[in-house]
Amino acid sequence: MDIFEIDGPVKLSGSIDVAGSKNAALPVMAAALLAAGETVIPNAPNLADIRSFETLLTSLGVSVRRDDKHGLHIDATTIDNPVGEYDIVRKMRAGICILGPLLARLGKVKVSMPGGCAIGDRPVDIHLRGLKALGARINLENGYIVAEAPSGGLRGAQIFLGGPFGSTVLGTDNVMMAATLAKGTTIIESAACEPEVADLANCLNAMGAKISGIGSPRLTIEGVRELSPVSWPVIGDRIEAGTFMVAAAITQSRLQIRNCDINNMIAVVDRLRCIGAVVEAADGGCDVALHGPIRPADITTQPYPGFPTDLQAQFMALLSLADGNSVITEKIYPDRFMHVAEMNRMAANLRKEGPSVIVAGVEKLIAAPVMASDLRASAALVLAGMAATGTTVVQRVYHIDRGYDKIEQKLNAVGAKIRRIDV
Ligand code: EPU
C-alpha cells in the first residue's frame, strides 16, 4: 500500500496541466451503453475510478480498450450480462449510472444497491423515483435494484428531481440518459446544472439525442429511436484545477493552471479572491498567485453554480492558515468532515459544530503522520503537507489515486517534494 512523504514548506512555480474530468468521463462511459458501436473518450483520465468503470463495462460483455494515444474505446455493440455486480459497484458509486442507459436500451437491468461511503450514506431514491416516472418497474432483491421497462418501452413524463440537499448530479444523468430513448417528451425539473451534467447532455446530443435547456434546472428531452456512438473529449476537471489553485495559494506561490475553464468555477474564484489570491484568466486556463496574508472567508457548499463540496476539504486546509476565523458549512454532505481530525493532528485549529466547521487560523501547520479517508480529504492533506513544517506522511494514498492521476508527479514538476513509497 502506497504512502506519501511530503516535505514542507515548499514554494511552487510553473505550469501545471489539468486532466479530463473524472466526473464527466464516468457518465459518458455509461452513455456509451446507449448505442451499438464504438464510443471514444480521447482524454479519459487514467484513474482508479475510471478503471473500475472499465471493469464494470467489461463485466456487462462490452468491449473496452485503452490506447495511450487515442484514449478510451468502448464498443457496446454486444451487452450480454446487464448486471452491475456488488463487488464492482461497491468500489465506485458511479456504477449506478448504468441503470438508466441499460433500462432504455435493453428494457431490463440489475444493479447492486451502492452502499454508504466515508462522506455519508448517499441514497439513490431520487434516481429510482425518476426512472419509475418513465414507467420502469423497480424492485429491490437481495441488495440489487432490479428494473424493467414496460412492454412498450419507457415513456416520457414530467419529473421533479429535487431532494433534501438540492438536485442530484448522477440522478439527473441517469434519468436524462433513460429519457433519450423513451417515447415522447420528458421534462426534468430541478435538474442538476453542474458542468459535467451539461457535458453529458452535449455528448448525448452529439449521439443524436434531442435535449434542450442544457445547463439549466429544466431539461426537455424528446425521445428518439436510437443513438449512434461518438468520439467525445470531456471537459477539463474543475476539481483538479481547484485543487491546484489552492496549492498555489497555500504555498504562497504562483502557478499557471492549464486546461480548465474558470467560467465553470466562478464561486471558487470568488472565494480565492476574497482570501487574497490574484486569479487571472490566461491561455486555456488561469494564473493564480497569493503573496501576503491568507485572509479568512466563510464558505458554504451548494449545488452548482454554488461552491462545490468536492473542494471543501482543500479550502479548509488553506483557511486553516488564515489570519482570522472562517466558517465552512456543508450543505451537500453534512458528514463530509473526516479530514478535520487529521488536520488538527497537523496543528490546525478546527472545531466541528453540526454541519459547519469553525476554522481558527493558525500561524503554521506542523508535519504529522495522517490518514487519508476519502478522495478529497486526502487531497487536502497533501496540500496541508506542502505548507506544513517538516515531513508529513499520508497513509492510504489509494484514496487520492481514485481521482487524481499521479498528483505527486504533477506537483513535484512545479516544485513540491512528495515521495510515493510502497510500504
Ligand atoms: N441524494 C439523495 N437521493 C438521491 C441522490 C442524492 O438524497 O437519490 C442526496 C445525496 O445524499 C447528497 C445530495 O443529494 O446529499 C447530492 O448528491 P448527488 O446525487 O448530486 O451526488 P452524486 O451524483 O452521487 C456527484 C459526484 C460527487 C460530488 C456530488 C455533488 C460523480 C461520480 N460524483 O455524486 O463527486 O460530490 O456529485 O457534486 O460525479 C468526488 O468526485 O469526490 C465526488 C464525491
CSV table of C-alpha atoms and ligand atoms in Angstrom, one decimal:
chain,number,residue,atom,x,y,z
A,1,MET,CA,0.0,0.0,0.0
A,2,ASP,CA,1.5,3.4,-1.0
A,3,ILE,CA,2.1,6.3,1.3
A,4,PHE,CA,3.3,9.8,0.6
A,5,GLU,CA,6.1,11.5,2.4
A,6,ILE,CA,5.7,15.3,1.8
A,7,ASP,CA,8.5,17.8,2.8
A,8,GLY,CA,7.4,21.3,3.6
A,9,PRO,CA,7.1,24.1,3.4
A,10,VAL,CA,7.7,24.5,-0.4
A,11,LYS,CA,7.3,27.2,-3.0
A,12,LEU,CA,5.8,26.3,-6.3
A,13,SER,CA,6.2,27.9,-9.7
A,14,GLY,CA,5.5,27.0,-13.3
A,15,SER,CA,2.7,25.5,-15.3
A,16,ILE,CA,0.5,22.5,-14.4
A,17,ASP,CA,-1.9,20.7,-16.7
A,18,VAL,CA,-5.4,19.6,-15.7
A,19,ALA,CA,-6.6,16.2,-16.9
A,20,GLY,CA,-10.0,15.4,-18.4
A,21,SER,CA,-12.7,15.4,-15.8
A,22,LYS,CA,-13.3,12.1,-13.9
A,23,ASN,CA,-16.9,13.1,-13.1
A,24,ALA,CA,-17.6,14.0,-16.7
A,25,ALA,CA,-15.9,10.9,-18.1
A,26,LEU,CA,-17.8,8.3,-15.9
A,27,PRO,CA,-21.3,9.2,-17.1
A,28,VAL,CA,-20.1,9.4,-20.7
A,29,MET,CA,-18.8,5.9,-20.3
A,30,ALA,CA,-22.3,4.9,-19.1
A,31,ALA,CA,-23.8,6.8,-22.1
A,32,ALA,CA,-21.7,4.6,-24.4
A,33,LEU,CA,-24.2,1.8,-23.4
A,34,LEU,CA,-27.0,3.6,-25.2
A,35,ALA,CA,-25.5,3.0,-28.7
A,36,ALA,CA,-24.3,0.0,-30.6
A,37,GLY,CA,-20.7,0.6,-32.0
A,38,GLU,CA,-17.6,2.2,-30.6
A,39,THR,CA,-17.7,5.4,-28.4
A,40,VAL,CA,-14.3,7.0,-27.8
A,41,ILE,CA,-13.3,9.3,-25.0
A,42,PRO,CA,-9.9,10.7,-26.2
A,43,ASN,CA,-9.0,12.4,-22.9
A,44,ALA,CA,-10.4,10.0,-20.4
A,45,PRO,CA,-8.2,10.3,-17.3
A,46,ASN,CA,-6.2,7.2,-16.2
A,47,LEU,CA,-7.6,6.9,-12.7
A,48,ALA,CA,-8.7,4.1,-10.4
A,49,ASP,CA,-12.4,5.1,-10.6
A,50,ILE,CA,-12.2,5.1,-14.4
A,51,ARG,CA,-10.5,1.7,-14.4
A,52,SER,CA,-13.2,0.3,-12.1
A,53,PHE,CA,-15.9,1.5,-14.5
A,54,GLU,CA,-13.9,-0.1,-17.3
A,55,THR,CA,-14.1,-3.4,-15.3
A,56,LEU,CA,-17.9,-2.9,-14.8
A,57,LEU,CA,-18.4,-2.3,-18.6
A,58,THR,CA,-16.3,-5.4,-19.4
A,59,SER,CA,-18.4,-7.5,-16.9
A,60,LEU,CA,-21.5,-6.5,-18.9
A,61,GLY,CA,-20.0,-8.0,-22.0
A,62,VAL,CA,-18.9,-4.7,-23.5
A,63,SER,CA,-15.5,-4.5,-25.2
A,64,VAL,CA,-13.2,-1.8,-23.7
A,65,ARG,CA,-9.7,-0.9,-24.6
A,66,ARG,CA,-7.4,1.9,-23.7
A,67,ASP,CA,-4.9,3.3,-26.1
A,68,ASP,CA,-2.4,5.9,-24.7
A,69,LYS,CA,-2.6,8.0,-27.9
A,70,HIS,CA,-6.3,7.8,-28.7
A,71,GLY,CA,-7.9,7.4,-25.3
A,72,LEU,CA,-10.6,5.0,-24.1
A,73,HIS,CA,-12.6,2.9,-26.7
A,74,ILE,CA,-15.9,1.4,-25.6
A,75,ASP,CA,-17.7,-0.9,-28.0
A,76,ALA,CA,-21.2,-1.6,-26.7
A,77,THR,CA,-22.5,-3.5,-29.7
A,78,THR,CA,-22.9,-6.5,-27.5
A,79,ILE,CA,-24.2,-6.4,-23.9
A,80,ASP,CA,-24.8,-9.9,-22.8
A,81,ASN,CA,-24.9,-9.6,-19.0
A,82,PRO,CA,-26.8,-6.5,-17.9
A,83,VAL,CA,-25.9,-6.9,-14.2
A,84,GLY,CA,-23.8,-4.4,-12.1
A,85,GLU,CA,-22.2,-6.8,-9.6
A,86,TYR,CA,-21.9,-5.8,-5.9
A,87,ASP,CA,-18.1,-6.3,-5.9
A,88,ILE,CA,-17.6,-3.7,-8.6
A,89,VAL,CA,-20.3,-1.2,-7.8
A,90,ARG,CA,-19.4,-1.0,-4.1
A,91,LYS,CA,-16.0,0.4,-5.0
A,92,MET,CA,-17.3,3.1,-7.2
A,93,ARG,CA,-20.8,4.6,-6.7
A,94,ALA,CA,-20.9,6.0,-10.3
A,95,GLY,CA,-21.7,2.3,-11.2
A,96,ILE,CA,-25.3,3.3,-10.5
A,97,CYS,CA,-25.2,5.2,-13.9
A,98,ILE,CA,-25.6,2.0,-15.9
A,99,LEU,CA,-29.2,1.8,-14.7
A,100,GLY,CA,-30.8,4.4,-17.0
A,101,PRO,CA,-28.9,3.5,-20.2
A,102,LEU,CA,-29.4,-0.3,-19.9
A,103,LEU,CA,-33.1,0.1,-19.0
A,104,ALA,CA,-33.6,2.3,-22.1
A,105,ARG,CA,-31.6,0.1,-24.5
A,106,LEU,CA,-32.4,-3.4,-23.2
A,107,GLY,CA,-35.5,-2.9,-21.2
A,108,LYS,CA,-34.1,-4.6,-18.1
A,109,VAL,CA,-31.1,-4.3,-15.8
A,110,LYS,CA,-30.0,-5.4,-12.3
A,111,VAL,CA,-27.5,-3.2,-10.4
A,112,SER,CA,-26.2,-3.7,-6.9
A,113,MET,CA,-27.5,-1.1,-4.5
A,114,PRO,CA,-24.5,1.1,-3.7
A,115,GLY,CA,-23.6,1.3,0.0
A,116,GLY,CA,-22.6,4.3,2.1
A,117,CYS,CA,-19.1,5.7,2.0
A,118,ALA,CA,-16.9,7.8,4.1
A,119,ILE,CA,-18.7,11.0,3.1
A,120,GLY,CA,-22.2,9.9,4.1
A,121,ASP,CA,-24.9,7.5,3.3
A,122,ARG,CA,-25.6,8.7,-0.2
A,123,PRO,CA,-29.1,7.2,-1.1
A,124,VAL,CA,-30.3,6.7,-4.7
A,125,ASP,CA,-34.0,7.1,-4.0
A,126,ILE,CA,-34.3,10.1,-6.4
A,127,HIS,CA,-32.7,8.1,-9.3
A,128,LEU,CA,-35.3,5.4,-8.8
A,129,ARG,CA,-38.2,7.8,-8.5
A,130,GLY,CA,-37.2,9.4,-11.8
A,131,LEU,CA,-37.0,6.1,-13.6
A,132,LYS,CA,-40.3,4.9,-12.1
A,133,ALA,CA,-41.9,8.1,-13.6
A,134,LEU,CA,-40.7,6.9,-17.0
A,135,GLY,CA,-42.7,3.7,-16.4
A,136,ALA,CA,-40.0,1.4,-15.1
A,137,ARG,CA,-41.0,-1.3,-12.6
A,138,ILE,CA,-38.3,-1.4,-9.9
A,139,ASN,CA,-37.8,-3.9,-7.1
A,140,LEU,CA,-35.1,-4.5,-4.5
A,141,GLU,CA,-33.9,-8.1,-4.4
A,142,ASN,CA,-31.1,-9.4,-2.3
A,143,GLY,CA,-29.3,-6.0,-2.3
A,144,TYR,CA,-29.9,-5.5,-6.0
A,145,ILE,CA,-32.0,-2.9,-7.8
A,146,VAL,CA,-34.0,-4.9,-10.5
A,147,ALA,CA,-35.5,-2.6,-13.1
A,148,GLU,CA,-37.7,-3.4,-16.0
A,149,ALA,CA,-39.3,-1.2,-18.7
A,150,PRO,CA,-42.9,-1.7,-19.6
A,151,SER,CA,-43.6,-3.9,-22.7
A,152,GLY,CA,-44.0,-0.8,-25.0
A,153,GLY,CA,-40.7,0.7,-23.6
A,154,LEU,CA,-40.1,3.8,-21.4
A,155,ARG,CA,-42.4,6.8,-21.9
A,156,GLY,CA,-41.7,10.5,-21.4
A,157,ALA,CA,-43.0,12.2,-18.3
A,158,GLN,CA,-42.7,15.4,-16.3
A,159,ILE,CA,-40.4,14.6,-13.4
A,160,PHE,CA,-39.2,16.6,-10.3
A,161,LEU,CA,-35.7,15.5,-9.3
A,162,GLY,CA,-35.1,17.8,-6.3
A,163,GLY,CA,-34.2,16.3,-2.9
A,164,PRO,CA,-33.5,17.4,0.6
A,165,PHE,CA,-30.0,18.5,-0.4
A,166,GLY,CA,-31.0,20.1,-3.7
A,167,SER,CA,-30.5,18.5,-7.1
A,168,THR,CA,-28.7,15.2,-7.8
A,169,VAL,CA,-25.9,15.0,-10.3
A,170,LEU,CA,-25.8,11.3,-11.2
A,171,GLY,CA,-29.6,11.1,-10.7
A,172,THR,CA,-30.1,13.7,-13.4
A,173,ASP,CA,-27.6,11.8,-15.6
A,174,ASN,CA,-29.4,8.5,-15.1
A,175,VAL,CA,-32.9,9.8,-15.8
A,176,MET,CA,-31.7,12.0,-18.7
A,177,MET,CA,-30.0,9.0,-20.4
A,178,ALA,CA,-33.0,6.8,-19.9
A,179,ALA,CA,-35.3,9.5,-21.4
A,180,THR,CA,-33.3,9.9,-24.6
A,181,LEU,CA,-34.7,6.6,-25.9
A,182,ALA,CA,-38.2,6.9,-24.2
A,183,LYS,CA,-41.3,7.5,-26.3
A,184,GLY,CA,-42.4,11.1,-26.2
A,185,THR,CA,-41.2,14.1,-24.2
A,186,THR,CA,-39.6,14.2,-20.8
A,187,ILE,CA,-39.3,17.3,-18.7
A,188,ILE,CA,-36.9,17.1,-15.8
A,189,GLU,CA,-37.5,19.9,-13.2
A,190,SER,CA,-34.8,20.7,-10.6
A,191,ALA,CA,-32.2,19.0,-12.8
A,192,ALA,CA,-28.6,19.4,-11.6
A,193,CYS,CA,-26.8,22.2,-13.5
A,194,GLU,CA,-23.2,21.0,-12.9
A,195,PRO,CA,-20.9,21.4,-15.9
A,196,GLU,CA,-20.4,17.7,-16.0
A,197,VAL,CA,-24.2,17.2,-16.5
A,198,ALA,CA,-24.1,19.7,-19.3
A,199,ASP,CA,-21.1,17.9,-20.9
A,200,LEU,CA,-23.0,14.6,-20.8
A,201,ALA,CA,-26.1,16.3,-22.3
A,202,ASN,CA,-24.0,17.8,-25.1
A,203,CYS,CA,-22.4,14.4,-25.7
A,204,LEU,CA,-25.9,12.7,-25.9
A,205,ASN,CA,-27.0,15.4,-28.4
A,206,ALA,CA,-23.9,14.6,-30.5
A,207,MET,CA,-25.1,10.9,-30.4
A,208,GLY,CA,-28.4,12.0,-31.8
A,209,ALA,CA,-30.5,12.8,-28.7
A,210,LYS,CA,-32.7,15.9,-28.5
A,211,ILE,CA,-32.1,17.6,-25.2
A,212,SER,CA,-32.7,21.3,-24.7
A,213,GLY,CA,-32.3,23.5,-21.6
A,214,ILE,CA,-28.8,22.2,-21.1
A,215,GLY,CA,-27.1,23.8,-18.1
A,216,SER,CA,-30.5,24.9,-16.6
A,217,PRO,CA,-32.6,23.3,-13.9
A,218,ARG,CA,-35.3,22.4,-16.6
A,219,LEU,CA,-34.2,19.9,-19.2
A,220,THR,CA,-36.5,18.9,-22.0
A,221,ILE,CA,-35.8,15.6,-23.7
A,222,GLU,CA,-37.6,14.5,-26.9
A,223,GLY,CA,-37.2,10.7,-27.1
A,224,VAL,CA,-35.5,9.3,-30.3
A,225,ARG,CA,-35.5,5.8,-31.7
A,226,GLU,CA,-31.7,5.2,-31.5
A,227,LEU,CA,-28.4,6.9,-30.8
A,228,SER,CA,-25.1,6.5,-32.5
A,229,PRO,CA,-21.6,6.3,-31.0
A,230,VAL,CA,-19.3,9.3,-31.0
A,231,SER,CA,-15.9,10.5,-30.1
A,232,TRP,CA,-16.3,12.8,-27.1
A,233,PRO,CA,-13.5,14.7,-25.4
A,234,VAL,CA,-14.7,15.5,-21.9
A,235,ILE,CA,-14.3,18.9,-20.2
A,236,GLY,CA,-11.2,19.6,-18.0
A,237,ASP,CA,-11.5,18.6,-14.4
A,238,ARG,CA,-12.6,21.7,-12.4
A,239,ILE,CA,-12.0,19.9,-9.1
A,240,GLU,CA,-8.4,19.0,-10.0
A,241,ALA,CA,-8.0,22.6,-11.2
A,242,GLY,CA,-9.4,24.0,-8.0
A,243,THR,CA,-7.0,21.7,-6.0
A,244,PHE,CA,-4.0,23.2,-7.9
A,245,MET,CA,-5.4,26.7,-7.3
A,246,VAL,CA,-5.3,26.0,-3.6
A,247,ALA,CA,-1.8,24.5,-4.0
A,248,ALA,CA,-0.6,27.9,-5.3
A,249,ALA,CA,-2.4,29.8,-2.6
A,250,ILE,CA,-1.4,27.6,0.4
A,251,THR,CA,2.3,27.7,-0.6
A,252,GLN,CA,2.2,31.5,-1.2
A,253,SER,CA,3.3,30.9,-4.8
A,254,ARG,CA,2.2,31.5,-8.4
A,255,LEU,CA,1.0,28.7,-10.7
A,256,GLN,CA,-0.2,28.7,-14.3
A,257,ILE,CA,-3.1,26.2,-14.5
A,258,ARG,CA,-3.9,24.9,-18.0
A,259,ASN,CA,-6.9,23.1,-19.5
A,260,CYS,CA,-9.5,24.5,-17.2
A,261,ASP,CA,-12.5,26.8,-17.8
A,262,ILE,CA,-12.7,29.3,-15.0
A,263,ASN,CA,-16.2,30.3,-16.2
A,264,ASN,CA,-17.2,27.0,-14.6
A,265,MET,CA,-15.5,28.0,-11.4
A,266,ILE,CA,-16.9,31.4,-10.6
A,267,ALA,CA,-17.8,30.6,-6.9
A,268,VAL,CA,-14.3,29.1,-6.4
A,269,VAL,CA,-12.5,32.1,-7.9
A,270,ASP,CA,-14.7,34.4,-5.9
A,271,ARG,CA,-13.6,32.7,-2.6
A,272,LEU,CA,-10.0,32.7,-3.7
A,273,ARG,CA,-10.0,36.4,-4.4
A,274,CYS,CA,-11.7,37.0,-1.0
A,275,ILE,CA,-8.9,35.0,0.6
A,276,GLY,CA,-6.4,37.3,-1.1
A,277,ALA,CA,-5.3,35.4,-4.2
A,278,VAL,CA,-4.9,37.0,-7.6
A,279,VAL,CA,-6.7,34.9,-10.2
A,280,GLU,CA,-6.5,35.9,-13.9
A,281,ALA,CA,-7.8,34.1,-16.9
A,282,ALA,CA,-4.9,33.1,-19.2
A,283,ASP,CA,-4.2,30.8,-22.2
A,284,GLY,CA,-6.7,28.0,-21.8
A,285,GLY,CA,-6.8,28.3,-18.0
A,286,CYS,CA,-5.8,30.7,-15.4
A,287,ASP,CA,-2.9,32.1,-13.4
A,288,VAL,CA,-3.2,32.0,-9.6
A,289,ALA,CA,-0.9,33.8,-7.1
A,290,LEU,CA,-1.0,34.6,-3.5
A,291,HIS,CA,1.7,36.6,-1.8
A,292,GLY,CA,0.9,38.0,1.5
A,293,PRO,CA,-1.6,37.1,4.3
A,294,ILE,CA,-4.2,34.4,3.8
A,295,ARG,CA,-7.5,36.2,4.7
A,296,PRO,CA,-10.3,34.4,6.4
A,297,ALA,CA,-13.5,33.7,4.4
A,298,ASP,CA,-16.8,31.9,5.0
A,299,ILE,CA,-17.7,29.1,2.6
A,300,THR,CA,-21.0,27.2,2.1
A,301,THR,CA,-21.1,24.3,-0.3
A,302,GLN,CA,-24.1,24.2,-2.6
A,303,PRO,CA,-25.2,22.6,-5.9
A,304,TYR,CA,-23.7,24.4,-9.0
A,305,PRO,CA,-23.2,27.3,-9.5
A,306,GLY,CA,-22.5,27.4,-5.7
A,307,PHE,CA,-19.2,26.4,-4.1
A,308,PRO,CA,-18.6,22.7,-4.8
A,309,THR,CA,-18.5,20.2,-2.0
A,310,ASP,CA,-15.6,18.5,-3.8
A,311,LEU,CA,-13.3,21.5,-2.9
A,312,GLN,CA,-14.5,21.9,0.7
A,313,ALA,CA,-11.7,20.0,2.3
A,314,GLN,CA,-9.0,21.6,0.2
A,315,PHE,CA,-10.2,25.1,1.1
A,316,MET,CA,-10.3,24.1,4.8
A,317,ALA,CA,-6.6,23.3,4.5
A,318,LEU,CA,-6.0,26.8,3.1
A,319,LEU,CA,-8.1,28.6,5.6
A,320,SER,CA,-6.5,26.8,8.5
A,321,LEU,CA,-3.5,29.2,7.8
A,322,ALA,CA,-5.7,32.4,7.6
A,323,ASP,CA,-5.1,35.3,9.8
A,324,GLY,CA,-8.6,35.1,11.4
A,325,ASN,CA,-11.6,32.8,11.8
A,326,SER,CA,-13.6,31.3,9.0
A,327,VAL,CA,-16.8,29.2,9.0
A,328,ILE,CA,-17.2,26.4,6.4
A,329,THR,CA,-20.7,24.9,6.1
A,330,GLU,CA,-21.5,21.6,4.2
A,331,LYS,CA,-24.9,21.8,2.6
A,332,ILE,CA,-24.5,18.7,0.3
A,333,TYR,CA,-22.9,16.1,2.6
A,334,PRO,CA,-23.3,17.2,6.2
A,335,ASP,CA,-20.9,14.5,7.4
A,336,ARG,CA,-18.1,15.1,4.9
A,337,PHE,CA,-15.6,16.2,7.6
A,338,MET,CA,-13.3,13.2,8.0
A,339,HIS,CA,-10.3,15.5,7.3
A,340,VAL,CA,-11.0,17.7,10.4
A,341,ALA,CA,-9.4,15.4,13.0
A,342,GLU,CA,-6.4,14.6,10.7
A,343,MET,CA,-5.7,18.3,10.1
A,344,ASN,CA,-5.9,19.0,13.8
A,345,ARG,CA,-3.1,16.5,14.2
A,346,MET,CA,-1.1,18.9,12.0
A,347,ALA,CA,-1.8,21.7,14.5
A,348,ALA,CA,-4.8,23.2,12.7
A,349,ASN,CA,-7.5,24.6,14.9
A,350,LEU,CA,-10.7,23.2,13.6
A,351,ARG,CA,-13.9,22.7,15.6
A,352,LYS,CA,-17.0,20.9,14.1
A,353,GLU,CA,-20.4,22.3,15.0
A,354,GLY,CA,-23.1,20.3,13.3
A,355,PRO,CA,-22.8,20.8,9.5
A,356,SER,CA,-20.2,23.5,10.0
A,357,VAL,CA,-16.6,23.8,11.0
A,358,ILE,CA,-15.1,26.8,12.7
A,359,VAL,CA,-11.7,27.3,11.3
A,360,ALA,CA,-9.5,29.4,13.6
A,361,GLY,CA,-6.4,30.3,11.6
A,362,VAL,CA,-3.0,29.3,12.9
A,363,GLU,CA,0.4,30.7,12.1
A,364,LYS,CA,1.8,27.4,10.9
A,365,LEU,CA,1.0,23.8,10.3
A,366,ILE,CA,3.3,21.1,11.7
A,367,ALA,CA,4.0,17.9,9.8
A,368,ALA,CA,2.5,14.7,11.3
A,369,PRO,CA,1.5,11.2,10.2
A,370,VAL,CA,-2.1,11.4,8.9
A,371,MET,CA,-4.6,9.1,7.3
A,372,ALA,CA,-6.5,9.7,4.1
A,373,SER,CA,-10.2,8.8,4.5
A,374,ASP,CA,-11.7,9.8,1.1
A,375,LEU,CA,-10.6,11.2,-2.2
A,376,ARG,CA,-11.0,15.0,-1.5
A,377,ALA,CA,-9.9,14.7,2.2
A,378,SER,CA,-6.7,13.1,1.1
A,379,ALA,CA,-6.1,15.9,-1.5
A,380,ALA,CA,-6.5,18.4,1.4
A,381,LEU,CA,-3.9,16.5,3.5
A,382,VAL,CA,-1.4,16.7,0.6
A,383,LEU,CA,-2.0,20.4,0.3
A,384,ALA,CA,-1.6,20.9,4.1
A,385,GLY,CA,1.6,18.8,3.9
A,386,MET,CA,3.2,21.1,1.3
A,387,ALA,CA,2.6,24.1,3.6
A,388,ALA,CA,3.5,22.4,6.9
A,389,THR,CA,6.9,22.4,8.5
A,390,GLY,CA,8.6,19.0,8.4
A,391,THR,CA,7.8,15.7,6.7
A,392,THR,CA,4.1,14.8,6.6
A,393,VAL,CA,3.3,11.1,6.0
A,394,VAL,CA,-0.1,10.5,4.3
A,395,GLN,CA,-1.3,6.9,4.6
A,396,ARG,CA,-3.9,5.2,2.3
A,397,VAL,CA,-2.9,7.1,-0.8
A,398,TYR,CA,-5.1,4.8,-2.8
A,399,HIS,CA,-8.0,7.2,-2.0
A,400,ILE,CA,-6.2,10.0,-3.8
A,401,ASP,CA,-5.4,7.8,-6.8
A,402,ARG,CA,-9.2,7.3,-7.4
A,403,GLY,CA,-9.5,10.9,-8.6
A,404,TYR,CA,-6.0,12.4,-9.3
A,405,ASP,CA,-3.7,11.0,-11.9
A,406,LYS,CA,-0.1,10.9,-10.4
A,407,ILE,CA,-0.7,14.1,-8.4
A,408,GLU,CA,2.7,13.8,-6.8
A,409,GLN,CA,4.4,13.9,-10.3
A,410,LYS,CA,2.4,16.9,-11.4
A,411,LEU,CA,3.1,18.8,-8.1
A,412,ASN,CA,6.8,17.8,-8.0
A,413,ALA,CA,7.2,19.2,-11.5
A,414,VAL,CA,6.3,22.6,-10.1
A,415,GLY,CA,8.5,22.4,-7.0
A,416,ALA,CA,6.8,20.1,-4.5
A,417,LYS,CA,8.7,17.4,-2.6
A,418,ILE,CA,6.4,14.4,-2.5
A,419,ARG,CA,7.7,10.8,-2.4
A,420,ARG,CA,5.5,7.9,-3.1
A,421,ILE,CA,6.6,4.9,-1.2
A,422,ASP,CA,5.3,1.3,-1.4
A,423,VAL,CA,5.3,0.1,2.2
B,1,EPU,N1,-29.2,12.4,-2.8
B,1,EPU,C1,-30.4,11.9,-2.3
B,1,EPU,N2,-31.0,10.9,-3.0
B,1,EPU,C2,-30.6,10.5,-4.3
B,1,EPU,C3,-29.4,11.1,-4.7
B,1,EPU,C4,-28.7,12.0,-4.0
B,1,EPU,O1,-30.8,12.2,-1.2
B,1,EPU,O2,-31.2,9.7,-4.9
B,1,EPU,C5,-28.5,13.4,-2.0
B,1,EPU,C6,-27.1,13.0,-1.6
B,1,EPU,O3,-27.0,12.2,-0.5
B,1,EPU,C7,-26.4,14.3,-1.4
B,1,EPU,C8,-27.1,15.2,-2.5
B,1,EPU,O4,-28.3,14.6,-2.8
B,1,EPU,O5,-26.7,14.8,-0.1
B,1,EPU,C9,-26.3,15.4,-3.7
B,1,EPU,O6,-25.8,14.2,-4.2
B,1,EPU,P1,-25.6,13.9,-5.7
B,1,EPU,O7,-26.6,12.8,-6.2
B,1,EPU,O8,-25.6,15.1,-6.5
B,1,EPU,O9,-24.1,13.2,-5.8
B,1,EPU,P2,-23.6,12.1,-6.8
B,1,EPU,O10,-24.3,12.4,-8.1
B,1,EPU,O11,-23.7,10.8,-6.2
B,1,EPU,C10,-21.6,13.5,-7.7
B,1,EPU,C11,-20.1,13.4,-7.8
B,1,EPU,C12,-19.6,13.6,-6.4
B,1,EPU,C13,-20.0,15.0,-5.9
B,1,EPU,C14,-21.5,15.1,-6.0
B,1,EPU,C15,-22.0,16.5,-5.6
B,1,EPU,C16,-19.7,11.8,-9.6
B,1,EPU,C17,-19.2,10.5,-9.9
B,1,EPU,N3,-19.7,12.0,-8.2
B,1,EPU,O12,-22.1,12.5,-6.9
B,1,EPU,O13,-18.1,13.6,-6.5
B,1,EPU,O14,-19.5,15.2,-4.6
B,1,EPU,O15,-22.0,14.8,-7.3
B,1,EPU,O16,-21.5,17.5,-6.5
B,1,EPU,O17,-19.9,12.6,-10.4
B,1,EPU,C18,-15.9,13.2,-5.8
B,1,EPU,O18,-15.6,13.3,-7.0
B,1,EPU,O19,-15.1,13.3,-4.9
B,1,EPU,C19,-17.3,13.1,-5.5
B,1,EPU,C20,-17.8,12.6,-4.4
